[in-house]
Amino acid sequence: QVQLQESGPGLVKPSQTLSLTCIVSGESVSSGPNYWTWIRQPAGKGLEWIGRIYSTGSTRYNPSLRGRLTISLDTSKNQFSLRLNSVTAADTAVYHCARVRYYEATFDPWGQGTLVTVSS
Amino acid sequence: QSALTQPASVSGSPGQSITISCTGTGSDVGAHNFVSWYQQHPGKAPKLMIYDVNKRPSGVSSRFSGSKSGDTASLTISGLQAEDEGDYYCSSYTSSSTWVFGGGTYVTVL
């Protein structure tokens, strides 16, 4: 059974970099064919797809975040990470990681999510 | 990329059927059958309910069904139960190899 768990600081100052890690168990992030993705949800609002990474390290990002965003793989630790630069209050959200089932292009399962607040 | 359009709220009495719509464009919902629906209860992670427009994952009740016509997908919940109350989100893969979500619909069981 695949499980995902997010970790990282809950508070980030404006203009700094938000860094999160998703630890995966039950499946290798380097074996394919599935993708690995980040999704966020501001309080009381809807879901926003952030980006995804494939086992080869190939990435695809939400155009609205491109330029500030980096998603990377650490195959030795079976995890993947998110780095978002130059954050503002608008980046405050619950951040979820999830597996993307390749053949169905669907998100399953999801991590529980971690709240990141951008504030000085 | 613009969010898919969902009604903000839908309500129904126990035992009734409700339908949630999800309208996109020819670049997402209308482009292929990679449409999914997720259920979310407060403080919980979203749960996959429907994928590939109308397929149910193992363990999801047959009361949940999906369909699509043109650029609009729909989720129908039949035999509405109290436990169905919560937020529902549609998502679609896009022709740009990205994903887009709907704004979410809150289902109230009266």
Short mmCIF file of C-alpha atoms in Angstrom, two decimals:
data_model
loop_
_atom_site.label_atom_id
_atom_site.label_comp_id
_atom_site.label_asym_id
_atom_site.label_seq_id
_atom_site.Cartn_x
_atom_site.Cartn_y
_atom_site.Cartn_z
CA GLN A 1 0.00 0.00 0.00
CA VAL A 2 1.46 3.31 -1.10
CA GLN A 3 1.64 6.04 1.53
CA LEU A 4 2.91 9.59 1.29
CA GLN A 5 3.87 11.96 4.10
CA GLU A 6 4.75 15.63 3.77
CA SER A 7 7.31 17.33 5.98
CA GLY A 8 8.81 20.79 6.27
CA PRO A 9 8.65 24.12 8.09
CA GLY A 10 5.20 25.40 8.94
CA LEU A 11 6.26 29.05 8.83
CA VAL A 12 8.19 30.87 6.11
CA LYS A 13 9.00 34.56 5.91
CA PRO A 14 7.93 36.62 2.89
CA SER A 15 10.46 36.68 0.03
CA GLN A 16 12.12 33.51 1.34
CA THR A 17 11.99 29.95 -0.02
CA LEU A 18 9.37 27.39 0.92
CA SER A 19 10.84 23.87 1.03
CA LEU A 20 8.84 20.68 1.54
CA THR A 21 9.61 16.98 1.25
CA CYS A 22 7.29 14.08 0.52
CA ILE A 23 8.42 10.70 1.85
CA VAL A 24 7.00 7.78 -0.13
CA SER A 25 6.57 4.25 1.15
CA GLY A 26 5.24 1.21 -0.67
CA GLU A 27 6.50 2.21 -4.11
CA SER A 28 9.80 3.38 -5.57
CA VAL A 29 9.79 6.92 -6.93
CA SER A 30 12.48 5.89 -9.41
CA SER A 31 10.79 2.88 -10.97
CA GLY A 32 7.97 4.47 -12.99
CA PRO A 33 5.51 4.54 -14.63
CA ASN A 34 3.74 6.81 -12.17
CA TYR A 35 4.38 10.51 -11.60
CA TRP A 36 4.69 12.33 -8.29
CA THR A 37 2.98 15.63 -7.72
CA TRP A 38 2.33 18.59 -5.41
CA ILE A 39 -1.08 20.20 -4.93
CA ARG A 40 -1.99 23.04 -2.59
CA GLN A 41 -5.13 24.39 -0.98
CA PRO A 42 -5.42 27.85 0.62
CA ALA A 43 -7.68 27.91 3.67
CA GLY A 44 -11.31 27.80 2.66
CA LYS A 45 -10.46 27.64 -1.03
CA GLY A 46 -10.10 25.08 -3.77
CA LEU A 47 -7.27 22.86 -4.95
CA GLU A 48 -4.46 24.10 -7.16
CA TRP A 49 -2.13 21.78 -9.05
CA ILE A 50 1.48 22.87 -8.56
CA GLY A 51 3.62 20.50 -10.61
CA ARG A 52 4.79 16.94 -11.15
CA ILE A 53 7.96 14.93 -11.57
CA TYR A 54 8.65 11.63 -13.30
CA SER A 55 11.12 8.92 -12.31
CA THR A 56 13.59 10.27 -14.86
CA GLY A 57 13.54 13.67 -13.19
CA SER A 58 11.43 15.21 -15.94
CA THR A 59 9.17 17.94 -14.58
CA ARG A 60 6.05 19.86 -15.58
CA TYR A 61 4.90 22.92 -13.67
CA ASN A 62 1.78 25.03 -13.36
CA PRO A 63 2.42 27.99 -15.68
CA SER A 64 1.33 30.40 -12.93
CA LEU A 65 4.22 29.23 -10.73
CA ARG A 66 6.88 28.63 -13.34
CA GLY A 67 10.03 30.59 -12.58
CA ARG A 68 9.64 30.25 -8.81
CA LEU A 69 9.21 26.50 -8.60
CA THR A 70 11.53 23.50 -8.51
CA ILE A 71 10.46 19.90 -7.93
CA SER A 72 13.18 17.31 -7.51
CA LEU A 73 13.65 13.61 -6.72
CA ASP A 74 15.88 11.98 -4.12
CA THR A 75 15.84 8.33 -5.13
CA SER A 76 18.24 7.28 -2.35
CA LYS A 77 15.65 8.36 0.23
CA ASN A 78 12.60 7.52 -1.90
CA GLN A 79 11.24 11.02 -1.65
CA PHE A 80 10.59 14.09 -3.73
CA SER A 81 10.73 17.76 -2.83
CA LEU A 82 9.23 21.14 -3.58
CA ARG A 83 11.03 24.47 -3.51
CA LEU A 84 9.06 27.68 -4.09
CA ASN A 85 11.03 30.91 -4.18
CA SER A 86 10.06 34.49 -3.34
CA VAL A 87 6.98 33.50 -1.39
CA THR A 88 4.20 35.90 -0.41
CA ALA A 89 1.12 35.59 1.76
CA ALA A 90 -0.70 34.23 -1.29
CA ASP A 91 1.41 31.08 -1.02
CA THR A 92 -0.04 30.28 2.41
CA ALA A 93 -1.83 26.96 2.02
CA VAL A 94 -2.03 23.30 2.94
CA TYR A 95 0.41 21.54 0.65
CA HIS A 96 -0.36 17.94 -0.37
CA CYS A 97 1.85 15.49 -2.20
CA ALA A 98 0.29 12.69 -4.21
CA ARG A 99 1.00 9.94 -6.67
CA VAL A 100 -0.21 10.42 -10.22
CA ARG A 101 -1.40 7.13 -11.65
CA TYR A 102 0.18 7.26 -15.10
CA TYR A 103 -2.42 5.42 -17.17
CA GLU A 104 -5.38 7.26 -15.66
CA ALA A 105 -3.78 10.68 -15.04
CA THR A 106 -5.41 10.71 -11.63
CA PHE A 107 -4.17 11.58 -8.14
CA ASP A 108 -4.19 8.58 -5.80
CA PRO A 109 -3.27 8.33 -3.01
CA TRP A 110 -2.67 11.68 -1.34
CA GLY A 111 -0.60 12.68 1.63
CA GLN A 112 -2.41 14.16 4.61
CA GLY A 113 -1.08 17.63 3.83
CA THR A 114 0.99 20.15 5.73
CA LEU A 115 0.09 23.75 6.46
CA VAL A 116 2.63 26.36 5.40
CA THR A 117 2.07 29.93 6.53
CA VAL A 118 3.94 32.81 4.94
CA SER A 119 4.30 35.56 7.51
CA SER A 120 6.95 37.75 9.05
CA GLN B 1 -4.98 27.82 -17.35
CA SER B 2 -8.40 28.61 -15.88
CA ALA B 3 -10.10 26.55 -13.22
CA LEU B 4 -12.93 24.28 -14.23
CA THR B 5 -16.38 25.62 -13.33
CA GLN B 6 -18.40 23.88 -10.63
CA PRO B 7 -21.47 25.08 -8.71
CA ALA B 8 -20.51 26.34 -5.27
CA SER B 9 -23.08 24.19 -3.54
CA VAL B 10 -25.63 21.45 -4.13
CA SER B 11 -28.05 20.00 -1.63
CA GLY B 12 -30.44 17.09 -1.38
CA SER B 13 -32.42 15.04 1.08
CA PRO B 14 -31.37 11.58 2.19
CA GLY B 15 -32.18 9.02 -0.47
CA GLN B 16 -32.34 11.54 -3.28
CA SER B 17 -29.95 11.89 -6.19
CA ILE B 18 -27.83 14.94 -6.92
CA THR B 19 -25.59 15.87 -9.82
CA ILE B 20 -22.54 18.12 -9.79
CA SER B 21 -21.38 19.61 -13.06
CA CYS B 22 -17.82 20.46 -14.06
CA THR B 23 -17.40 22.62 -17.14
CA GLY B 24 -14.10 23.10 -18.91
CA THR B 25 -12.96 23.64 -22.46
CA GLY B 26 -11.82 21.70 -25.48
CA SER B 27 -8.29 21.85 -24.06
CA ASP B 28 -9.10 19.93 -20.91
CA VAL B 29 -12.42 18.19 -20.17
CA GLY B 30 -13.37 18.04 -23.83
CA ALA B 31 -9.95 16.88 -24.98
CA HIS B 32 -9.94 13.36 -23.53
CA ASN B 33 -11.36 11.14 -20.79
CA PHE B 34 -8.88 11.95 -18.02
CA VAL B 35 -11.47 13.48 -15.71
CA SER B 36 -11.47 12.61 -12.00
CA TRP B 37 -13.60 13.46 -8.98
CA TYR B 38 -12.42 13.77 -5.38
CA GLN B 39 -14.31 13.92 -2.10
CA GLN B 40 -12.90 15.93 0.78
CA HIS B 41 -14.09 16.06 4.36
CA PRO B 42 -12.91 18.87 6.68
CA GLY B 43 -9.29 18.53 7.71
CA LYS B 44 -8.80 15.44 5.55
CA ALA B 45 -6.96 14.71 2.35
CA PRO B 46 -9.03 14.43 -0.81
CA LYS B 47 -10.16 10.91 -1.72
CA LEU B 48 -10.43 9.66 -5.30
CA MET B 49 -14.04 8.76 -6.12
CA ILE B 50 -14.11 8.61 -9.94
CA TYR B 51 -11.39 8.46 -12.60
CA ASP B 52 -11.39 8.21 -16.39
CA VAL B 53 -14.78 10.02 -16.38
CA ASN B 54 -16.80 7.08 -15.05
CA LYS B 55 -14.62 4.47 -13.34
CA ARG B 56 -14.80 3.78 -9.61
CA PRO B 57 -11.78 2.76 -7.57
CA SER B 58 -12.11 -0.36 -5.49
CA GLY B 59 -14.00 0.40 -2.30
CA VAL B 60 -15.97 3.39 -3.60
CA SER B 61 -19.73 2.95 -3.38
CA SER B 62 -21.65 2.27 -6.58
CA ARG B 63 -23.88 5.19 -5.58
CA PHE B 64 -21.21 7.40 -7.15
CA SER B 65 -21.16 7.61 -10.93
CA GLY B 66 -19.61 9.88 -13.53
CA SER B 67 -20.33 10.95 -17.07
CA LYS B 68 -19.24 13.46 -19.66
CA SER B 69 -20.75 15.30 -22.58
CA GLY B 70 -18.56 17.61 -24.63
CA ASP B 71 -16.73 20.00 -22.32
CA THR B 72 -18.85 19.19 -19.25
CA ALA B 73 -18.34 16.30 -16.87
CA SER B 74 -20.80 15.33 -14.14
CA LEU B 75 -20.76 13.43 -10.87
CA THR B 76 -24.00 11.88 -9.68
CA ILE B 77 -24.56 10.67 -6.15
CA SER B 78 -27.62 8.48 -5.83
CA GLY B 79 -29.27 7.41 -2.59
CA LEU B 80 -27.75 10.40 -0.82
CA GLN B 81 -26.48 9.64 2.69
CA ALA B 82 -25.34 11.86 5.55
CA GLU B 83 -21.75 10.67 5.10
CA ASP B 84 -21.74 12.10 1.56
CA GLU B 85 -21.74 15.65 2.91
CA GLY B 86 -18.52 17.47 2.09
CA ASP B 87 -16.57 19.10 -0.71
CA TYR B 88 -16.24 17.59 -4.17
CA TYR B 89 -13.63 18.59 -6.73
CA CYS B 90 -13.29 17.65 -10.36
CA SER B 91 -9.96 17.62 -12.13
CA SER B 92 -8.86 17.19 -15.71
CA TYR B 93 -5.62 16.51 -17.49
CA THR B 94 -5.01 19.15 -20.13
CA SER B 95 -3.63 19.28 -23.65
CA SER B 96 -0.61 21.11 -22.19
CA SER B 97 0.25 18.05 -20.06
CA THR B 98 -0.79 19.81 -16.89
CA TRP B 99 -3.76 19.40 -14.59
CA VAL B 100 -6.56 21.76 -13.62
CA PHE B 101 -9.11 21.53 -10.81
CA GLY B 102 -12.62 22.82 -10.43
CA GLY B 103 -13.38 25.34 -7.73
CA GLY B 104 -15.17 22.76 -5.62
CA THR B 105 -18.80 22.04 -4.73
CA TYR B 106 -20.08 21.66 -1.21
CA VAL B 107 -22.72 18.96 -0.91
CA THR B 108 -25.24 19.40 1.88
CA VAL B 109 -27.48 16.55 3.00
CA LEU B 110 -30.65 18.19 4.29
#
